[in-house]
Amino acid sequence: MAANILDWTDSWYERLDSESHCDSAASIAARFSGEVAEGKLPFCSMPFMASLLHNLDGLEDYVRSFDHMLLLGIGGSALGARALQKAFFPQQDQPGHEGPWLWIADNVCSKTLDAYLKKLPLEKTLVAVVSKSGGTIETISQYFLVRDKLKQDLGENWNRNLLFVTDKEKGFLREQADEFSVRTLEVPDFLGGRYSVLSAVGLLPAMFMGIDYRSLVEGASAVLSSLASPDLDGGSLGNHPAFKLACWASGLMSEGYNELIFFSYIPQWACFGQWFAQLWAESLGKDGKGSQPLPAVGATDQHSVNQMFLDGPRNKGCLFLTCPSLPDGMAFPDDIPDNFAYLKGKHFGELIHAEGLGTKMALAANKVPLVEMQMGDDSEEAAGRLMGLLMAATIFTGWLIEINPIDQPAVEMGKLLAKARLGADGLQKEKDSLDSFLSTKRLEQDF
């Protein structure tokens, strides 16, 4: 197995004075060990994993007896599943696919939900409702409509086609599970959605698609196990790649680099950029701090936003994702025009590597500090390593810039305002704010 490498050559690591951010390694190691011991960082120590894998084994025949899975979830309840689907189950998007099929309802879109409920054979569809709190309004509103359609189509056995991924003890979905005898998988305490991909939230749909979810877990554990050790100290933390990434990222922010490109030159891993964007933005965007994540895909975005990356404001760093062992693909034929003769004897897969090298060099030449994340292969195990690395780096970055990388207070305010707009009980402060906002005169113009 080829090694996974962080290449710091063009990172400006010393120039950004990143080492000064690493001086707090001892205190952060102590804090990390304490929070792991208290169960507050379950994505790292994974105390729930043995039980979860046992439960998934017991559910596998049931889950894979369905032709379709309709996943109701939003944000961290869906982004990880979509990234895994696109990376490791691309056949669903290819001609002639004969199943299984995963459908993700991750937005408030009447047209999409109507199409799912009209076209999916519900008797052959498992509906997975994913919400840690059990009260996510976008997800629960879809659940009400899907539940009603299941009752209409399937009669008294409608609950067989439901599975909830939610809190073990509390919340509306837990109450529904107890009332209607619906199967469940647990989302552990302290496991926020953006850190939950390697829990039932992501592993259930992965199992449905036949993805090697155990290798995902093994890859993440290989990166995170040393961090979960009670013997973690400043020396061992200072040498960990996740902490070094955090020192680099916080160094960038202190120098005014307030945007972070996630440029994937593994095309089928493109959706990992969207997964990372939520992880980074929702964790670090607080108190006027953080950096804006910008997902980009090579070579597609060389022909769109890359002009801004190369010649726009000098406020961007870049995580540059590559994999030298991607398949070669088909060989180019010999009977091609002379002006493309340089392609003769080469394979289509070589183009993505050439494009990636060219873009990496152009970014470096245009003063974009860059860390290349070079994966040894594009397997599930490698993806698990990447996700583990980025989740840990996010926690460390938050602590280095002195914010809480676990909560999301501004997002919660928006949720309350939406519920107030729909007439939820209480929320008088939010209702008053809405009345004031809606009564304000606005300037409008036709276009």
PDB file of N, CA and C in Angstrom, residues 105-175:
ATOM      1  N   ALA A 105     -32.775  13.059   0.054  1.00  0.00           N
ATOM      2  CA  ALA A 105     -33.663  14.226   0.114  1.00  0.00           C
ATOM      3  C   ALA A 105     -33.108  15.171   1.177  1.00  0.00           C
ATOM      4  N   ASP A 106     -32.262  16.104   0.749  1.00  0.00           N
ATOM      5  CA  ASP A 106     -31.534  16.943   1.697  1.00  0.00           C
ATOM      6  C   ASP A 106     -31.905  18.413   1.580  1.00  0.00           C
ATOM      7  N   ASN A 107     -33.092  18.688   1.058  1.00  0.00           N
ATOM      8  CA  ASN A 107     -33.496  20.087   0.957  1.00  0.00           C
ATOM      9  C   ASN A 107     -35.015  20.182   0.992  1.00  0.00           C
ATOM     10  N   VAL A 108     -35.503  21.396   1.135  1.00  0.00           N
ATOM     11  CA  VAL A 108     -36.942  21.627   1.137  1.00  0.00           C
ATOM     12  C   VAL A 108     -37.346  21.927  -0.304  1.00  0.00           C
ATOM     13  N   CYS A 109     -37.588  20.873  -1.068  1.00  0.00           N
ATOM     14  CA  CYS A 109     -37.913  21.010  -2.486  1.00  0.00           C
ATOM     15  C   CYS A 109     -39.132  20.149  -2.793  1.00  0.00           C
ATOM     16  N   SER A 110     -40.267  20.775  -2.974  1.00  0.00           N
ATOM     17  CA  SER A 110     -41.502  20.044  -3.207  1.00  0.00           C
ATOM     18  C   SER A 110     -41.436  19.187  -4.463  1.00  0.00           C
ATOM     19  N   LYS A 111     -40.810  19.724  -5.510  1.00  0.00           N
ATOM     20  CA  LYS A 111     -40.740  18.968  -6.762  1.00  0.00           C
ATOM     21  C   LYS A 111     -39.962  17.667  -6.577  1.00  0.00           C
ATOM     22  N   THR A 112     -38.845  17.751  -5.866  1.00  0.00           N
ATOM     23  CA  THR A 112     -38.034  16.555  -5.666  1.00  0.00           C
ATOM     24  C   THR A 112     -38.751  15.531  -4.809  1.00  0.00           C
ATOM     25  N   LEU A 113     -39.325  15.962  -3.689  1.00  0.00           N
ATOM     26  CA  LEU A 113     -40.012  15.007  -2.814  1.00  0.00           C
ATOM     27  C   LEU A 113     -41.223  14.411  -3.514  1.00  0.00           C
ATOM     28  N   ASP A 114     -41.963  15.230  -4.251  1.00  0.00           N
ATOM     29  CA  ASP A 114     -43.099  14.697  -5.007  1.00  0.00           C
ATOM     30  C   ASP A 114     -42.651  13.619  -5.988  1.00  0.00           C
ATOM     31  N   ALA A 115     -41.533  13.867  -6.668  1.00  0.00           N
ATOM     32  CA  ALA A 115     -41.040  12.886  -7.638  1.00  0.00           C
ATOM     33  C   ALA A 115     -40.654  11.586  -6.950  1.00  0.00           C
ATOM     34  N   TYR A 116     -39.969  11.679  -5.798  1.00  0.00           N
ATOM     35  CA  TYR A 116     -39.605  10.464  -5.071  1.00  0.00           C
ATOM     36  C   TYR A 116     -40.853   9.666  -4.685  1.00  0.00           C
ATOM     37  N   LEU A 117     -41.855  10.357  -4.159  1.00  0.00           N
ATOM     38  CA  LEU A 117     -43.024   9.636  -3.660  1.00  0.00           C
ATOM     39  C   LEU A 117     -43.909   9.113  -4.789  1.00  0.00           C
ATOM     40  N   LYS A 118     -43.863   9.718  -5.953  1.00  0.00           N
ATOM     41  CA  LYS A 118     -44.643   9.235  -7.081  1.00  0.00           C
ATOM     42  C   LYS A 118     -43.952   8.106  -7.836  1.00  0.00           C
ATOM     43  N   LYS A 119     -42.625   8.146  -7.881  1.00  0.00           N
ATOM     44  CA  LYS A 119     -41.888   7.227  -8.755  1.00  0.00           C
ATOM     45  C   LYS A 119     -41.212   6.067  -8.036  1.00  0.00           C
ATOM     46  N   LEU A 120     -40.878   6.223  -6.768  1.00  0.00           N
ATOM     47  CA  LEU A 120     -40.229   5.125  -6.060  1.00  0.00           C
ATOM     48  C   LEU A 120     -41.246   4.044  -5.695  1.00  0.00           C
ATOM     49  N   PRO A 121     -40.909   2.776  -5.921  1.00  0.00           N
ATOM     50  CA  PRO A 121     -41.775   1.691  -5.457  1.00  0.00           C
ATOM     51  C   PRO A 121     -41.596   1.525  -3.944  1.00  0.00           C
ATOM     52  N   LEU A 122     -42.488   2.101  -3.177  1.00  0.00           N
ATOM     53  CA  LEU A 122     -42.269   2.187  -1.737  1.00  0.00           C
ATOM     54  C   LEU A 122     -42.175   0.827  -1.069  1.00  0.00           C
ATOM     55  N   GLU A 123     -42.809  -0.186  -1.639  1.00  0.00           N
ATOM     56  CA  GLU A 123     -42.703  -1.517  -1.044  1.00  0.00           C
ATOM     57  C   GLU A 123     -41.276  -2.064  -1.140  1.00  0.00           C
ATOM     58  N   LYS A 124     -40.469  -1.495  -2.046  1.00  0.00           N
ATOM     59  CA  LYS A 124     -39.076  -1.913  -2.217  1.00  0.00           C
ATOM     60  C   LYS A 124     -38.096  -0.842  -1.748  1.00  0.00           C
ATOM     61  N   THR A 125     -38.603   0.101  -0.941  1.00  0.00           N
ATOM     62  CA  THR A 125     -37.798   1.249  -0.523  1.00  0.00           C
ATOM     63  C   THR A 125     -37.686   1.304   0.994  1.00  0.00           C
ATOM     64  N   LEU A 126     -36.452   1.417   1.486  1.00  0.00           N
ATOM     65  CA  LEU A 126     -36.203   1.661   2.899  1.00  0.00           C
ATOM     66  C   LEU A 126     -36.006   3.162   3.085  1.00  0.00           C
ATOM     67  N   VAL A 127     -36.806   3.760   3.959  1.00  0.00           N
ATOM     68  CA  VAL A 127     -36.698   5.190   4.251  1.00  0.00           C
ATOM     69  C   VAL A 127     -35.859   5.353   5.514  1.00  0.00           C
ATOM     70  N   ALA A 128     -34.685   5.941   5.367  1.00  0.00           N
ATOM     71  CA  ALA A 128     -33.788   6.193   6.498  1.00  0.00           C
ATOM     72  C   ALA A 128     -33.920   7.655   6.890  1.00  0.00           C
ATOM     73  N   VAL A 129     -34.421   7.899   8.089  1.00  0.00           N
ATOM     74  CA  VAL A 129     -34.626   9.259   8.586  1.00  0.00           C
ATOM     75  C   VAL A 129     -33.488   9.564   9.558  1.00  0.00           C
ATOM     76  N   VAL A 130     -32.683  10.579   9.232  1.00  0.00           N
ATOM     77  CA  VAL A 130     -31.453  10.836   9.978  1.00  0.00           C
ATOM     78  C   VAL A 130     -31.522  12.204  10.628  1.00  0.00           C
ATOM     79  N   SER A 131     -31.605  12.216  11.959  1.00  0.00           N
ATOM     80  CA  SER A 131     -31.591  13.463  12.724  1.00  0.00           C
ATOM     81  C   SER A 131     -31.198  13.138  14.151  1.00  0.00           C
ATOM     82  N   LYS A 132     -30.050  13.631  14.587  1.00  0.00           N
ATOM     83  CA  LYS A 132     -29.596  13.393  15.955  1.00  0.00           C
ATOM     84  C   LYS A 132     -30.621  13.905  16.964  1.00  0.00           C
ATOM     85  N   SER A 133     -31.085  15.142  16.770  1.00  0.00           N
ATOM     86  CA  SER A 133     -32.025  15.735  17.717  1.00  0.00           C
ATOM     87  C   SER A 133     -33.428  15.165  17.570  1.00  0.00           C
ATOM     88  N   GLY A 134     -33.712  14.630  16.396  1.00  0.00           N
ATOM     89  CA  GLY A 134     -35.073  14.172  16.131  1.00  0.00           C
ATOM     90  C   GLY A 134     -36.045  15.297  15.870  1.00  0.00           C
ATOM     91  N   GLY A 135     -35.534  16.522  15.760  1.00  0.00           N
ATOM     92  CA  GLY A 135     -36.425  17.655  15.556  1.00  0.00           C
ATOM     93  C   GLY A 135     -36.015  18.571  14.426  1.00  0.00           C
ATOM     94  N   THR A 136     -35.107  18.131  13.559  1.00  0.00           N
ATOM     95  CA  THR A 136     -34.669  18.958  12.428  1.00  0.00           C
ATOM     96  C   THR A 136     -35.855  19.204  11.505  1.00  0.00           C
ATOM     97  N   ILE A 137     -36.318  20.450  11.416  1.00  0.00           N
ATOM     98  CA  ILE A 137     -37.608  20.719  10.795  1.00  0.00           C
ATOM     99  C   ILE A 137     -37.643  20.295   9.322  1.00  0.00           C
ATOM    100  N   GLU A 138     -36.542  20.507   8.593  1.00  0.00           N
ATOM    101  CA  GLU A 138     -36.529  20.126   7.181  1.00  0.00           C
ATOM    102  C   GLU A 138     -36.706  18.620   7.025  1.00  0.00           C
ATOM    103  N   THR A 139     -36.060  17.853   7.895  1.00  0.00           N
ATOM    104  CA  THR A 139     -36.128  16.397   7.817  1.00  0.00           C
ATOM    105  C   THR A 139     -37.455  15.870   8.342  1.00  0.00           C
ATOM    106  N   ILE A 140     -37.914  16.404   9.471  1.00  0.00           N
ATOM    107  CA  ILE A 140     -39.150  15.911  10.074  1.00  0.00           C
ATOM    108  C   ILE A 140     -40.349  16.265   9.205  1.00  0.00           C
ATOM    109  N   SER A 141     -40.330  17.416   8.543  1.00  0.00           N
ATOM    110  CA  SER A 141     -41.453  17.755   7.663  1.00  0.00           C
ATOM    111  C   SER A 141     -41.553  16.753   6.519  1.00  0.00           C
ATOM    112  N   GLN A 142     -40.410  16.324   5.982  1.00  0.00           N
ATOM    113  CA  GLN A 142     -40.424  15.301   4.939  1.00  0.00           C
ATOM    114  C   GLN A 142     -40.911  13.964   5.504  1.00  0.00           C
ATOM    115  N   TYR A 143     -40.471  13.673   6.722  1.00  0.00           N
ATOM    116  CA  TYR A 143     -40.895  12.420   7.362  1.00  0.00           C
ATOM    117  C   TYR A 143     -42.413  12.346   7.478  1.00  0.00           C
ATOM    118  N   PHE A 144     -43.067  13.436   7.875  1.00  0.00           N
ATOM    119  CA  PHE A 144     -44.522  13.407   8.008  1.00  0.00           C
ATOM    120  C   PHE A 144     -45.188  13.021   6.688  1.00  0.00           C
ATOM    121  N   LEU A 145     -44.699  13.597   5.598  1.00  0.00           N
ATOM    122  CA  LEU A 145     -45.303  13.322   4.291  1.00  0.00           C
ATOM    123  C   LEU A 145     -44.986  11.899   3.820  1.00  0.00           C
ATOM    124  N   VAL A 146     -43.752  11.457   4.037  1.00  0.00           N
ATOM    125  CA  VAL A 146     -43.376  10.100   3.633  1.00  0.00           C
ATOM    126  C   VAL A 146     -44.112   9.073   4.482  1.00  0.00           C
ATOM    127  N   ARG A 147     -44.226   9.327   5.765  1.00  0.00           N
ATOM    128  CA  ARG A 147     -44.956   8.397   6.648  1.00  0.00           C
ATOM    129  C   ARG A 147     -46.393   8.230   6.188  1.00  0.00           C
ATOM    130  N   ASP A 148     -47.025   9.336   5.817  1.00  0.00           N
ATOM    131  CA  ASP A 148     -48.406   9.264   5.349  1.00  0.00           C
ATOM    132  C   ASP A 148     -48.513   8.430   4.079  1.00  0.00           C
ATOM    133  N   LYS A 149     -47.559   8.612   3.160  1.00  0.00           N
ATOM    134  CA  LYS A 149     -47.586   7.855   1.897  1.00  0.00           C
ATOM    135  C   LYS A 149     -47.301   6.377   2.157  1.00  0.00           C
ATOM    136  N   LEU A 150     -46.396   6.064   3.088  1.00  0.00           N
ATOM    137  CA  LEU A 150     -46.133   4.668   3.438  1.00  0.00           C
ATOM    138  C   LEU A 150     -47.390   4.002   3.973  1.00  0.00           C
ATOM    139  N   LYS A 151     -48.124   4.699   4.808  1.00  0.00           N
ATOM    140  CA  LYS A 151     -49.367   4.137   5.362  1.00  0.00           C
ATOM    141  C   LYS A 151     -50.380   3.865   4.250  1.00  0.00           C
ATOM    142  N   GLN A 152     -50.469   4.797   3.310  1.00  0.00           N
ATOM    143  CA  GLN A 152     -51.416   4.623   2.197  1.00  0.00           C
ATOM    144  C   GLN A 152     -51.048   3.422   1.328  1.00  0.00           C
ATOM    145  N   ASP A 153     -49.758   3.286   1.033  1.00  0.00           N
ATOM    146  CA  ASP A 153     -49.332   2.272   0.067  1.00  0.00           C
ATOM    147  C   ASP A 153     -49.098   0.897   0.683  1.00  0.00           C
ATOM    148  N   LEU A 154     -48.653   0.864   1.949  1.00  0.00           N
ATOM    149  CA  LEU A 154     -48.218  -0.397   2.527  1.00  0.00           C
ATOM    150  C   LEU A 154     -49.132  -0.925   3.626  1.00  0.00           C
ATOM    151  N   GLY A 155     -50.105  -0.129   4.036  1.00  0.00           N
ATOM    152  CA  GLY A 155     -51.040  -0.609   5.050  1.00  0.00           C
ATOM    153  C   GLY A 155     -50.392  -0.787   6.408  1.00  0.00           C
ATOM    154  N   GLU A 156     -50.802  -1.811   7.117  1.00  0.00           N
ATOM    155  CA  GLU A 156     -50.403  -1.961   8.516  1.00  0.00           C
ATOM    156  C   GLU A 156     -48.917  -2.279   8.687  1.00  0.00           C
ATOM    157  N   ASN A 157     -48.244  -2.690   7.645  1.00  0.00           N
ATOM    158  CA  ASN A 157     -46.816  -3.007   7.740  1.00  0.00           C
ATOM    159  C   ASN A 157     -45.923  -1.843   7.322  1.00  0.00           C
ATOM    160  N   TRP A 158     -46.468  -0.643   7.318  1.00  0.00           N
ATOM    161  CA  TRP A 158     -45.722   0.526   6.828  1.00  0.00           C
ATOM    162  C   TRP A 158     -44.440   0.769   7.620  1.00  0.00           C
ATOM    163  N   ASN A 159     -44.438   0.441   8.897  1.00  0.00           N
ATOM    164  CA  ASN A 159     -43.270   0.732   9.727  1.00  0.00           C
ATOM    165  C   ASN A 159     -42.068  -0.141   9.386  1.00  0.00           C
ATOM    166  N   ARG A 160     -42.289  -1.258   8.673  1.00  0.00           N
ATOM    167  CA  ARG A 160     -41.161  -2.118   8.290  1.00  0.00           C
ATOM    168  C   ARG A 160     -40.195  -1.397   7.364  1.00  0.00           C
ATOM    169  N   ASN A 161     -40.671  -0.415   6.649  1.00  0.00           N
ATOM    170  CA  ASN A 161     -39.860   0.278   5.649  1.00  0.00           C
ATOM    171  C   ASN A 161     -39.233   1.557   6.174  1.00  0.00           C
ATOM    172  N   LEU A 162     -39.192   1.696   7.500  1.00  0.00           N
ATOM    173  CA  LEU A 162     -38.574   2.856   8.126  1.00  0.00           C
ATOM    174  C   LEU A 162     -37.414   2.431   9.013  1.00  0.00           C
ATOM    175  N   LEU A 163     -36.389   3.282   9.054  1.00  0.00           N
ATOM    176  CA  LEU A 163     -35.288   3.102   9.988  1.00  0.00           C
ATOM    177  C   LEU A 163     -34.824   4.489  10.412  1.00  0.00           C
ATOM    178  N   PHE A 164     -34.771   4.726  11.717  1.00  0.00           N
ATOM    179  CA  PHE A 164     -34.360   6.026  12.234  1.00  0.00           C
ATOM    180  C   PHE A 164     -32.911   5.977  12.716  1.00  0.00           C
ATOM    181  N   VAL A 165     -32.158   7.018  12.392  1.00  0.00           N
ATOM    182  CA  VAL A 165     -30.818   7.222  12.947  1.00  0.00           C
ATOM    183  C   VAL A 165     -30.908   8.470  13.809  1.00  0.00           C
ATOM    184  N   THR A 166     -30.907   8.293  15.133  1.00  0.00           N
ATOM    185  CA  THR A 166     -31.233   9.394  16.023  1.00  0.00           C
ATOM    186  C   THR A 166     -30.655   9.154  17.412  1.00  0.00           C
ATOM    187  N   ASP A 167     -30.996  10.030  18.328  1.00  0.00           N
ATOM    188  CA  ASP A 167     -30.518   9.908  19.705  1.00  0.00           C
ATOM    189  C   ASP A 167     -31.050   8.630  20.353  1.00  0.00           C
ATOM    190  N   LYS A 168     -30.263   8.092  21.257  1.00  0.00           N
ATOM    191  CA  LYS A 168     -30.619   6.821  21.891  1.00  0.00           C
ATOM    192  C   LYS A 168     -31.824   6.948  22.806  1.00  0.00           C
ATOM    193  N   GLU A 169     -32.006   8.096  23.447  1.00  0.00           N
ATOM    194  CA  GLU A 169     -32.996   8.188  24.507  1.00  0.00           C
ATOM    195  C   GLU A 169     -34.046   9.267  24.316  1.00  0.00           C
ATOM    196  N   LYS A 170     -33.745  10.342  23.590  1.00  0.00           N
ATOM    197  CA  LYS A 170     -34.660  11.475  23.583  1.00  0.00           C
ATOM    198  C   LYS A 170     -34.893  11.986  22.167  1.00  0.00           C
ATOM    199  N   GLY A 171     -35.899  12.875  22.058  1.00  0.00           N
ATOM    200  CA  GLY A 171     -36.217  13.489  20.783  1.00  0.00           C
ATOM    201  C   GLY A 171     -37.446  12.879  20.136  1.00  0.00           C
ATOM    202  N   PHE A 172     -38.002  13.615  19.171  1.00  0.00           N
ATOM    203  CA  PHE A 172     -39.249  13.194  18.537  1.00  0.00           C
ATOM    204  C   PHE A 172     -39.116  11.872  17.804  1.00  0.00           C
ATOM    205  N   LEU A 173     -38.016  11.657  17.093  1.00  0.00           N
ATOM    206  CA  LEU A 173     -37.870  10.392  16.365  1.00  0.00           C
ATOM    207  C   LEU A 173     -37.764   9.209  17.326  1.00  0.00           C
ATOM    208  N   ARG A 174     -37.124   9.420  18.464  1.00  0.00           N
ATOM    209  CA  ARG A 174     -37.072   8.340  19.460  1.00  0.00           C
ATOM    210  C   ARG A 174     -38.485   8.023  19.956  1.00  0.00           C
ATOM    211  N   GLU A 175     -39.293   9.047  20.179  1.00  0.00           N
ATOM    212  CA  GLU A 175     -40.684   8.828  20.590  1.00  0.00           C
ATOM    213  C   GLU A 175     -41.464   8.082  19.503  1.00  0.00           C
TER     214      GLU A 175
END
